[in-house]
Amino acid sequence: MADTDVLVVGAGPVGLTAAAELRRHGTDCRIVDRLAAPHHYAKAVGIQPRTMEVWDRMGLAREVLATAAPMRGQLIWVDGREGPRIELTLPPDVPYGFASLPQYTTEQLLADHLATYGTRIERATELVSFTQDADGVDAELRGPDGDEHVRCRYLVGCDGAHSRVRRGLGLDFGGGAFTETYMLGDVEVDWDLPAGYGVRIVRHDPGGGPDDVLVGIPLPGRGRYRLSMVAAPDLVAPPGTAAGRTSADGLSADGVAHGLESGPAPGLDHIQAVLDRLAPQPATASALRWSSVFRISHRIVDRYGRGRAFVAGDAAHIHPPTGAQGMNTGIQDAFNLAWKLALAVRGTAAPALLDSYDAERRPVGEEVVGRTVRHARAGIGTDGGTLESILMREAQLLVDYRDSPLLPAADGDAAPPAPGDRAPDCTGLRHPLAARPLRLFDLLRSPRHTLLLHLGPGTEPRRADACADAARHAAHGELDVWAVLAPGASADSLLLPHVVDEEDAYRRAYGIRDGEAVLVRPDGHLGGRLHPAAPDGTAALLHPVFAPNDTPRDASAAGPPGGQSQFAQPKARQ
């Protein structure tokens, strides 16, 4: 017997997302963090539209909207000349825009959300070591009350660039490091630039040396920015010593020169010197809340897990902060992994389901690492493409799993989006009980898979019901089904809940054909398309994810039906 289903190590945004999603899926977990209290750092501050969609599904979007600041665009100066203003405008079907939020606020919102499930962070508690066998993981923890042995079914390492979980798994973390040292500052700046716009100022060295750079991200508040710039010489560690310095969280950098450093922190005078040198107009920095020196590496693990232990976020991939990709990518790592772990814990997962985490997320990590390194050296947009495609990529709305082992054979006649793509939103769906039109995302907030069955005027409702029954059986009952009716289609005798695509928005967004089935996964990616929908075919869409329905559950790995763990939920931990 295990003490908990999943042990999450690290309570940053990635670990908190993993824990909250596990709890939303009905899975018992514990989350530990070696810090006695969270840092008050504005480290990762950019929130991508795709992360907002993730938080929408989690039930956290309202709280974020109340606290985050919109990112409207970017202002650019190169060698003293103002460049074209970039407006961060996305297609109208994308429900959220770009935003900024200090990392400590993000962590607090996620921690409060997790607490609604009765789970709290166990602070000042670190993972010392772990071993695993075919049935679970044995972890040794050290906390305020001494040492503790914990038996869990799965272990998730969200413990950052110097991850002990990654080291314990013996994963290769290959890559390199930038030679430059940078500094960050959370300050107020009194310049007269438009609110809500990021600032990027570059001055090239005529002698071919490193560029002088100032990047400002607006934060909630009046005139408040997170500024990053090349570190002042008196703050830079002597050559050959930076990799051995202690990181700001107290962990040895063990050869990975990445993240905040615990040496002397920049003062207002250091930041003011950069503003005096680079700002496009006279500006004064004040109200310094926090500052630090940091270094940048680019590395990625050779695999995202081994056996029953996994890594996510900075434990799996580190790279330049260009485009605010790191934290957002890590959050989506956790979002991808959590629903798969939940099915594995309940004993309803197909044997290869957990292997798909590495298969789906490592290519994403590789692309992000490569792209951010290129952009750090040459600038965003140097890869080519239209402004819209560049913004969609930076917004992480083009992430896909088209090569996932979970996908059935592709339907060559289907229009985009293809299986593996992000499921787009649309509006104009009418429900008989709703006074106003619904968004498609309103139907997709369940932690379960959702099957959408399109009914045209000639579709037989009883056939849709039969497709739904077959799919539910294949998914062990862990499936929601909605019928989406074309205008003029009859709902008479239909047993399924339904909406009417009154404005033809769903058909246009998905290129839907009458009678087509679309499967949407819990993480908002398409799990398959089938035309025409038939009971055997809709069931087959679920087979890569779920164990055969006639296979007895392994009592050592599964909880009771309905998504609840077989273990009593732990008392809230302070």
Short mmCIF file of N, CA and C in Angstrom, two decimals, residues 391-545:
data_model
loop_
_atom_site.label_atom_id
_atom_site.label_comp_id
_atom_site.label_asym_id
_atom_site.label_seq_id
_atom_site.Cartn_x
_atom_site.Cartn_y
_atom_site.Cartn_z
N LEU A 391 3.22 35.43 -33.72
CA LEU A 391 2.51 35.66 -32.46
C LEU A 391 1.80 34.39 -32.00
N MET A 392 1.21 33.65 -32.93
CA MET A 392 0.54 32.40 -32.55
C MET A 392 1.54 31.40 -31.98
N ARG A 393 2.76 31.36 -32.55
CA ARG A 393 3.78 30.46 -32.04
C ARG A 393 4.23 30.91 -30.65
N GLU A 394 4.50 32.21 -30.48
CA GLU A 394 4.92 32.71 -29.17
C GLU A 394 3.81 32.54 -28.13
N ALA A 395 2.55 32.63 -28.56
CA ALA A 395 1.41 32.43 -27.65
C ALA A 395 1.21 30.97 -27.29
N GLN A 396 2.00 30.07 -27.90
CA GLN A 396 1.95 28.63 -27.68
C GLN A 396 0.62 28.02 -28.13
N LEU A 397 0.00 28.66 -29.10
CA LEU A 397 -1.27 28.17 -29.64
C LEU A 397 -1.06 27.21 -30.81
N LEU A 398 0.18 27.06 -31.27
CA LEU A 398 0.47 26.15 -32.37
C LEU A 398 1.13 24.86 -31.92
N VAL A 399 1.25 24.66 -30.61
CA VAL A 399 1.80 23.39 -30.10
C VAL A 399 0.88 22.25 -30.52
N ASP A 400 1.46 21.21 -31.06
CA ASP A 400 0.63 20.07 -31.47
C ASP A 400 1.32 18.76 -31.12
N TYR A 401 0.51 17.71 -31.09
CA TYR A 401 1.00 16.35 -30.82
C TYR A 401 0.64 15.44 -31.98
N ARG A 402 0.83 15.91 -33.19
CA ARG A 402 0.42 15.13 -34.36
C ARG A 402 1.17 13.82 -34.50
N ASP A 403 2.35 13.72 -33.90
CA ASP A 403 3.11 12.48 -33.96
C ASP A 403 2.92 11.63 -32.71
N SER A 404 1.91 11.93 -31.92
CA SER A 404 1.68 11.20 -30.68
C SER A 404 1.31 9.75 -30.95
N PRO A 405 1.82 8.83 -30.12
CA PRO A 405 1.42 7.42 -30.26
C PRO A 405 -0.02 7.18 -29.84
N LEU A 406 -0.67 8.19 -29.26
CA LEU A 406 -2.06 8.02 -28.81
C LEU A 406 -3.07 8.24 -29.93
N LEU A 407 -2.63 8.73 -31.07
CA LEU A 407 -3.57 9.10 -32.11
C LEU A 407 -3.84 7.94 -33.05
N PRO A 408 -5.12 7.75 -33.41
CA PRO A 408 -5.44 6.73 -34.42
C PRO A 408 -4.99 7.21 -35.79
N ALA A 409 -5.12 6.37 -36.78
CA ALA A 409 -4.75 6.75 -38.14
C ALA A 409 -5.51 8.00 -38.55
N ALA A 410 -4.82 8.93 -39.20
CA ALA A 410 -5.42 10.21 -39.56
C ALA A 410 -6.44 10.02 -40.68
N ASP A 411 -7.49 10.82 -40.62
CA ASP A 411 -8.51 10.86 -41.67
C ASP A 411 -8.03 11.88 -42.70
N GLY A 412 -7.58 11.41 -43.84
CA GLY A 412 -7.00 12.30 -44.83
C GLY A 412 -7.96 13.32 -45.40
N ASP A 413 -9.26 13.10 -45.26
CA ASP A 413 -10.24 14.04 -45.81
C ASP A 413 -10.63 15.11 -44.81
N ALA A 414 -10.17 15.00 -43.56
CA ALA A 414 -10.58 15.95 -42.54
C ALA A 414 -9.87 17.29 -42.74
N ALA A 415 -10.58 18.37 -42.47
CA ALA A 415 -9.99 19.70 -42.51
C ALA A 415 -9.26 19.97 -41.20
N PRO A 416 -8.36 20.95 -41.17
CA PRO A 416 -7.77 21.34 -39.89
C PRO A 416 -8.86 21.82 -38.94
N PRO A 417 -8.66 21.67 -37.63
CA PRO A 417 -7.48 21.16 -36.95
C PRO A 417 -7.38 19.64 -37.02
N ALA A 418 -6.15 19.16 -37.09
CA ALA A 418 -5.89 17.73 -37.18
C ALA A 418 -5.79 17.13 -35.79
N PRO A 419 -5.97 15.81 -35.67
CA PRO A 419 -5.73 15.16 -34.38
C PRO A 419 -4.35 15.50 -33.84
N GLY A 420 -4.29 15.86 -32.57
CA GLY A 420 -3.06 16.32 -31.94
C GLY A 420 -2.99 17.82 -31.81
N ASP A 421 -3.74 18.56 -32.64
CA ASP A 421 -3.73 20.01 -32.56
C ASP A 421 -4.52 20.50 -31.35
N ARG A 422 -4.25 21.73 -30.95
CA ARG A 422 -5.07 22.40 -29.94
C ARG A 422 -6.50 22.51 -30.48
N ALA A 423 -7.48 22.22 -29.64
CA ALA A 423 -8.87 22.36 -30.02
C ALA A 423 -9.25 23.84 -29.96
N PRO A 424 -9.58 24.47 -31.10
CA PRO A 424 -9.91 25.89 -31.07
C PRO A 424 -11.27 26.14 -30.43
N ASP A 425 -11.44 27.35 -29.98
CA ASP A 425 -12.71 27.78 -29.41
C ASP A 425 -13.61 28.30 -30.52
N CYS A 426 -14.89 28.43 -30.25
CA CYS A 426 -15.82 29.14 -31.13
C CYS A 426 -17.01 29.57 -30.29
N THR A 427 -17.78 30.47 -30.80
CA THR A 427 -18.93 31.00 -30.07
C THR A 427 -20.21 30.68 -30.83
N GLY A 428 -21.32 31.19 -30.30
CA GLY A 428 -22.59 31.09 -31.01
C GLY A 428 -23.31 29.77 -30.85
N LEU A 429 -22.99 29.00 -29.80
CA LEU A 429 -23.66 27.73 -29.56
C LEU A 429 -24.86 27.97 -28.64
N ARG A 430 -26.00 27.54 -29.07
CA ARG A 430 -27.24 27.77 -28.31
C ARG A 430 -27.65 26.50 -27.57
N HIS A 431 -27.89 26.66 -26.26
CA HIS A 431 -28.42 25.57 -25.44
C HIS A 431 -29.86 25.92 -25.09
N PRO A 432 -30.75 24.93 -25.05
CA PRO A 432 -32.15 25.22 -24.78
C PRO A 432 -32.39 25.95 -23.45
N LEU A 433 -31.49 25.78 -22.47
CA LEU A 433 -31.69 26.40 -21.16
C LEU A 433 -30.92 27.70 -20.97
N ALA A 434 -30.07 28.05 -21.92
CA ALA A 434 -29.22 29.23 -21.77
C ALA A 434 -29.79 30.41 -22.54
N ALA A 435 -29.86 31.56 -21.87
CA ALA A 435 -30.41 32.75 -22.52
C ALA A 435 -29.45 33.35 -23.52
N ARG A 436 -28.17 33.05 -23.38
CA ARG A 436 -27.16 33.62 -24.26
C ARG A 436 -26.35 32.50 -24.92
N PRO A 437 -25.72 32.78 -26.05
CA PRO A 437 -24.90 31.75 -26.70
C PRO A 437 -23.73 31.33 -25.82
N LEU A 438 -23.32 30.08 -25.97
CA LEU A 438 -22.18 29.53 -25.24
C LEU A 438 -20.95 29.50 -26.14
N ARG A 439 -19.78 29.44 -25.51
CA ARG A 439 -18.54 29.13 -26.20
C ARG A 439 -18.35 27.62 -26.19
N LEU A 440 -17.62 27.12 -27.17
CA LEU A 440 -17.30 25.69 -27.15
C LEU A 440 -16.50 25.35 -25.89
N PHE A 441 -15.61 26.25 -25.47
CA PHE A 441 -14.81 25.98 -24.28
C PHE A 441 -15.69 25.77 -23.04
N ASP A 442 -16.92 26.31 -23.05
CA ASP A 442 -17.82 26.08 -21.92
C ASP A 442 -18.16 24.60 -21.79
N LEU A 443 -18.11 23.87 -22.89
CA LEU A 443 -18.44 22.44 -22.87
C LEU A 443 -17.22 21.57 -22.57
N LEU A 444 -16.02 22.17 -22.55
CA LEU A 444 -14.78 21.38 -22.49
C LEU A 444 -14.05 21.52 -21.17
N ARG A 445 -14.68 22.06 -20.13
CA ARG A 445 -13.97 22.27 -18.87
C ARG A 445 -13.94 21.03 -17.98
N SER A 446 -14.55 19.98 -18.40
CA SER A 446 -14.52 18.74 -17.63
C SER A 446 -13.10 18.20 -17.57
N PRO A 447 -12.72 17.53 -16.48
CA PRO A 447 -11.41 16.87 -16.45
C PRO A 447 -11.37 15.58 -17.27
N ARG A 448 -12.47 15.24 -17.91
CA ARG A 448 -12.54 14.01 -18.69
C ARG A 448 -12.43 14.30 -20.18
N HIS A 449 -12.28 13.26 -20.97
CA HIS A 449 -12.38 13.41 -22.42
C HIS A 449 -13.80 13.85 -22.77
N THR A 450 -13.91 14.58 -23.90
CA THR A 450 -15.22 15.02 -24.39
C THR A 450 -15.36 14.60 -25.84
N LEU A 451 -16.46 13.94 -26.15
CA LEU A 451 -16.76 13.54 -27.52
C LEU A 451 -17.84 14.48 -28.05
N LEU A 452 -17.55 15.12 -29.19
CA LEU A 452 -18.50 16.01 -29.85
C LEU A 452 -19.03 15.31 -31.09
N LEU A 453 -20.34 15.10 -31.13
CA LEU A 453 -20.97 14.42 -32.26
C LEU A 453 -21.80 15.43 -33.04
N HIS A 454 -21.44 15.64 -34.29
CA HIS A 454 -22.15 16.62 -35.11
C HIS A 454 -23.35 15.95 -35.78
N LEU A 455 -24.49 16.62 -35.70
CA LEU A 455 -25.72 16.12 -36.31
C LEU A 455 -26.19 17.11 -37.36
N GLY A 456 -26.16 16.70 -38.62
CA GLY A 456 -26.73 17.51 -39.68
C GLY A 456 -28.21 17.22 -39.82
N PRO A 457 -28.88 17.90 -40.74
CA PRO A 457 -30.33 17.69 -40.90
C PRO A 457 -30.71 16.25 -41.21
N GLY A 458 -29.80 15.47 -41.82
CA GLY A 458 -30.14 14.10 -42.17
C GLY A 458 -29.61 13.06 -41.21
N THR A 459 -28.98 13.47 -40.09
CA THR A 459 -28.38 12.51 -39.17
C THR A 459 -29.45 11.92 -38.26
N GLU A 460 -29.41 10.63 -38.07
CA GLU A 460 -30.37 9.93 -37.21
C GLU A 460 -29.93 10.07 -35.76
N PRO A 461 -30.75 10.70 -34.89
CA PRO A 461 -30.36 10.87 -33.49
C PRO A 461 -30.03 9.56 -32.78
N ARG A 462 -30.75 8.50 -33.09
CA ARG A 462 -30.48 7.23 -32.41
C ARG A 462 -29.07 6.72 -32.71
N ARG A 463 -28.57 7.02 -33.90
CA ARG A 463 -27.21 6.61 -34.24
C ARG A 463 -26.20 7.36 -33.37
N ALA A 464 -26.45 8.65 -33.11
CA ALA A 464 -25.58 9.42 -32.23
C ALA A 464 -25.58 8.84 -30.83
N ASP A 465 -26.74 8.46 -30.34
CA ASP A 465 -26.82 7.85 -29.01
C ASP A 465 -26.03 6.55 -28.95
N ALA A 466 -26.11 5.75 -30.01
CA ALA A 466 -25.36 4.49 -30.04
C ALA A 466 -23.86 4.75 -30.06
N CYS A 467 -23.42 5.76 -30.80
CA CYS A 467 -21.99 6.12 -30.82
C CYS A 467 -21.53 6.55 -29.43
N ALA A 468 -22.36 7.32 -28.77
CA ALA A 468 -22.01 7.79 -27.42
C ALA A 468 -21.90 6.62 -26.45
N ASP A 469 -22.83 5.68 -26.52
CA ASP A 469 -22.80 4.53 -25.61
C ASP A 469 -21.53 3.71 -25.81
N ALA A 470 -21.16 3.48 -27.07
CA ALA A 470 -19.97 2.68 -27.36
C ALA A 470 -18.71 3.39 -26.86
N ALA A 471 -18.64 4.69 -27.06
CA ALA A 471 -17.46 5.45 -26.62
C ALA A 471 -17.38 5.48 -25.10
N ARG A 472 -18.49 5.67 -24.42
CA ARG A 472 -18.47 5.67 -22.95
C ARG A 472 -17.99 4.33 -22.42
N HIS A 473 -18.43 3.25 -23.04
CA HIS A 473 -18.00 1.93 -22.60
C HIS A 473 -16.50 1.77 -22.76
N ALA A 474 -15.97 2.23 -23.90
CA ALA A 474 -14.53 2.12 -24.14
C ALA A 474 -13.73 2.96 -23.16
N ALA A 475 -14.32 4.07 -22.67
CA ALA A 475 -13.64 4.97 -21.74
C ALA A 475 -13.96 4.66 -20.29
N HIS A 476 -14.49 3.48 -20.01
CA HIS A 476 -14.83 3.10 -18.64
C HIS A 476 -15.77 4.11 -17.99
N GLY A 477 -16.61 4.75 -18.79
CA GLY A 477 -17.54 5.75 -18.28
C GLY A 477 -16.92 7.11 -18.07
N GLU A 478 -15.62 7.25 -18.30
CA GLU A 478 -14.94 8.53 -18.03
C GLU A 478 -14.93 9.39 -19.29
N LEU A 479 -16.11 9.77 -19.75
CA LEU A 479 -16.25 10.50 -21.00
C LEU A 479 -17.51 11.34 -20.96
N ASP A 480 -17.41 12.58 -21.39
CA ASP A 480 -18.58 13.43 -21.59
C ASP A 480 -18.89 13.45 -23.08
N VAL A 481 -20.16 13.48 -23.42
CA VAL A 481 -20.57 13.50 -24.82
C VAL A 481 -21.58 14.62 -25.03
N TRP A 482 -21.33 15.42 -26.06
CA TRP A 482 -22.26 16.47 -26.47
C TRP A 482 -22.58 16.30 -27.95
N ALA A 483 -23.84 16.52 -28.27
CA ALA A 483 -24.24 16.61 -29.67
C ALA A 483 -24.23 18.09 -30.07
N VAL A 484 -23.64 18.37 -31.23
CA VAL A 484 -23.65 19.73 -31.78
C VAL A 484 -24.50 19.68 -33.05
N LEU A 485 -25.63 20.36 -33.02
CA LEU A 485 -26.60 20.26 -34.11
C LEU A 485 -26.42 21.41 -35.09
N ALA A 486 -26.41 21.08 -36.37
CA ALA A 486 -26.44 22.11 -37.40
C ALA A 486 -27.82 22.75 -37.40
N PRO A 487 -27.92 24.00 -37.85
CA PRO A 487 -29.25 24.61 -37.97
C PRO A 487 -30.17 23.73 -38.82
N GLY A 488 -31.35 23.48 -38.32
CA GLY A 488 -32.30 22.64 -39.04
C GLY A 488 -32.28 21.18 -38.65
N ALA A 489 -31.25 20.74 -37.90
CA ALA A 489 -31.21 19.35 -37.45
C ALA A 489 -32.19 19.16 -36.30
N SER A 490 -32.78 17.98 -36.23
CA SER A 490 -33.79 17.70 -35.22
C SER A 490 -33.15 17.08 -33.98
N ALA A 491 -33.59 17.57 -32.80
CA ALA A 491 -33.17 16.98 -31.53
C ALA A 491 -34.23 16.05 -30.97
N ASP A 492 -35.33 15.85 -31.72
CA ASP A 492 -36.39 14.95 -31.25
C ASP A 492 -35.83 13.55 -31.03
N SER A 493 -36.12 12.99 -29.91
CA SER A 493 -35.71 11.64 -29.48
C SER A 493 -34.23 11.54 -29.16
N LEU A 494 -33.48 12.63 -29.23
CA LEU A 494 -32.06 12.60 -28.90
C LEU A 494 -31.88 12.56 -27.39
N LEU A 495 -31.11 11.59 -26.90
CA LEU A 495 -30.92 11.45 -25.47
C LEU A 495 -29.71 12.24 -24.97
N LEU A 496 -28.84 12.66 -25.85
CA LEU A 496 -27.63 13.36 -25.45
C LEU A 496 -27.90 14.83 -25.15
N PRO A 497 -27.11 15.43 -24.26
CA PRO A 497 -27.16 16.89 -24.14
C PRO A 497 -26.70 17.49 -25.46
N HIS A 498 -27.27 18.64 -25.82
CA HIS A 498 -26.94 19.17 -27.13
C HIS A 498 -26.94 20.69 -27.13
N VAL A 499 -26.23 21.23 -28.11
CA VAL A 499 -26.26 22.66 -28.43
C VAL A 499 -26.48 22.78 -29.93
N VAL A 500 -26.93 23.94 -30.34
CA VAL A 500 -27.16 24.20 -31.76
C VAL A 500 -26.10 25.17 -32.26
N ASP A 501 -25.43 24.79 -33.33
CA ASP A 501 -24.40 25.64 -33.95
C ASP A 501 -25.10 26.72 -34.77
N GLU A 502 -25.76 27.61 -34.07
CA GLU A 502 -26.70 28.55 -34.68
C GLU A 502 -26.02 29.49 -35.69
N GLU A 503 -24.77 29.87 -35.42
CA GLU A 503 -24.05 30.80 -36.29
C GLU A 503 -23.08 30.09 -37.22
N ASP A 504 -23.13 28.77 -37.26
CA ASP A 504 -22.26 27.97 -38.12
C ASP A 504 -20.78 28.12 -37.73
N ALA A 505 -20.52 28.57 -36.50
CA ALA A 505 -19.14 28.84 -36.07
C ALA A 505 -18.36 27.55 -35.82
N TYR A 506 -19.00 26.55 -35.24
CA TYR A 506 -18.31 25.28 -34.99
C TYR A 506 -17.94 24.60 -36.30
N ARG A 507 -18.87 24.58 -37.25
CA ARG A 507 -18.57 23.94 -38.53
C ARG A 507 -17.40 24.64 -39.20
N ARG A 508 -17.35 25.97 -39.16
CA ARG A 508 -16.25 26.71 -39.80
C ARG A 508 -14.93 26.48 -39.07
N ALA A 509 -14.95 26.52 -37.73
CA ALA A 509 -13.71 26.40 -36.97
C ALA A 509 -13.07 25.03 -37.13
N TYR A 510 -13.90 23.99 -37.30
CA TYR A 510 -13.39 22.63 -37.36
C TYR A 510 -13.51 22.00 -38.75
N GLY A 511 -14.08 22.72 -39.71
CA GLY A 511 -14.30 22.11 -41.02
C GLY A 511 -15.17 20.88 -40.91
N ILE A 512 -16.19 20.94 -40.07
CA ILE A 512 -16.99 19.77 -39.72
C ILE A 512 -17.86 19.31 -40.89
N ARG A 513 -17.92 17.98 -41.02
CA ARG A 513 -18.84 17.35 -41.96
C ARG A 513 -19.99 16.74 -41.19
N ASP A 514 -21.16 16.72 -41.79
CA ASP A 514 -22.34 16.18 -41.11
C ASP A 514 -22.06 14.75 -40.63
N GLY A 515 -22.40 14.49 -39.38
CA GLY A 515 -22.22 13.17 -38.82
C GLY A 515 -20.81 12.88 -38.33
N GLU A 516 -19.94 13.87 -38.25
CA GLU A 516 -18.56 13.66 -37.83
C GLU A 516 -18.42 13.69 -36.32
N ALA A 517 -17.51 12.87 -35.81
CA ALA A 517 -17.20 12.84 -34.38
C ALA A 517 -15.82 13.47 -34.16
N VAL A 518 -15.70 14.27 -33.10
CA VAL A 518 -14.43 14.88 -32.71
C VAL A 518 -14.20 14.57 -31.24
N LEU A 519 -13.05 14.00 -30.93
CA LEU A 519 -12.69 13.69 -29.55
C LEU A 519 -11.71 14.75 -29.05
N VAL A 520 -12.02 15.35 -27.89
CA VAL A 520 -11.16 16.35 -27.28
C VAL A 520 -10.62 15.79 -25.96
N ARG A 521 -9.32 15.82 -25.79
CA ARG A 521 -8.68 15.28 -24.59
C ARG A 521 -8.84 16.24 -23.41
N PRO A 522 -8.55 15.77 -22.20
CA PRO A 522 -8.64 16.66 -21.04
C PRO A 522 -7.71 17.85 -21.09
N ASP A 523 -6.63 17.78 -21.88
CA ASP A 523 -5.71 18.91 -21.98
C ASP A 523 -6.04 19.83 -23.14
N GLY A 524 -7.20 19.62 -23.78
CA GLY A 524 -7.64 20.55 -24.82
C GLY A 524 -7.03 20.30 -26.19
N HIS A 525 -6.45 19.13 -26.42
CA HIS A 525 -5.94 18.76 -27.75
C HIS A 525 -6.86 17.70 -28.35
N LEU A 526 -6.93 17.69 -29.68
CA LEU A 526 -7.80 16.72 -30.35
C LEU A 526 -7.22 15.33 -30.23
N GLY A 527 -8.07 14.39 -29.80
CA GLY A 527 -7.65 13.01 -29.68
C GLY A 527 -8.02 12.17 -30.88
N GLY A 528 -8.76 12.75 -31.84
CA GLY A 528 -9.14 12.01 -33.04
C GLY A 528 -10.37 12.61 -33.68
N ARG A 529 -10.55 12.28 -34.97
CA ARG A 529 -11.74 12.68 -35.73
C ARG A 529 -12.21 11.46 -36.51
N LEU A 530 -13.51 11.36 -36.71
CA LEU A 530 -14.07 10.20 -37.41
C LEU A 530 -15.28 10.63 -38.22
N HIS A 531 -15.25 10.30 -39.50
CA HIS A 531 -16.40 10.58 -40.37
C HIS A 531 -16.61 9.42 -41.33
N PRO A 532 -17.85 8.92 -41.38
CA PRO A 532 -18.97 9.25 -40.48
C PRO A 532 -18.81 8.52 -39.15
N ALA A 533 -19.36 9.10 -38.09
CA ALA A 533 -19.28 8.46 -36.78
C ALA A 533 -20.09 7.17 -36.78
N ALA A 534 -19.49 6.14 -36.20
CA ALA A 534 -20.15 4.84 -36.04
C ALA A 534 -19.73 4.29 -34.69
N PRO A 535 -20.57 3.46 -34.05
CA PRO A 535 -20.24 2.98 -32.70
C PRO A 535 -18.86 2.35 -32.59
N ASP A 536 -18.50 1.45 -33.49
CA ASP A 536 -17.18 0.82 -33.40
C ASP A 536 -16.06 1.84 -33.57
N GLY A 537 -16.26 2.78 -34.46
CA GLY A 537 -15.23 3.77 -34.72
C GLY A 537 -15.03 4.74 -33.57
N THR A 538 -16.12 5.20 -32.96
CA THR A 538 -15.97 6.12 -31.83
C THR A 538 -15.31 5.41 -30.65
N ALA A 539 -15.62 4.15 -30.46
CA ALA A 539 -14.94 3.39 -29.41
C ALA A 539 -13.45 3.28 -29.71
N ALA A 540 -13.11 3.08 -30.98
CA ALA A 540 -11.70 2.93 -31.35
C ALA A 540 -10.89 4.19 -31.09
N LEU A 541 -11.53 5.36 -31.12
CA LEU A 541 -10.82 6.60 -30.81
C LEU A 541 -10.27 6.59 -29.39
N LEU A 542 -10.93 5.85 -28.50
CA LEU A 542 -10.52 5.82 -27.09
C LEU A 542 -9.52 4.73 -26.77
N HIS A 543 -9.36 3.76 -27.65
CA HIS A 543 -8.52 2.60 -27.34
C HIS A 543 -7.06 2.93 -27.05
N PRO A 544 -6.43 3.92 -27.72
CA PRO A 544 -5.03 4.21 -27.37
C PRO A 544 -4.85 4.77 -25.96
N VAL A 545 -5.91 5.30 -25.38
CA VAL A 545 -5.82 5.96 -24.06
C VAL A 545 -6.25 5.03 -22.93
#
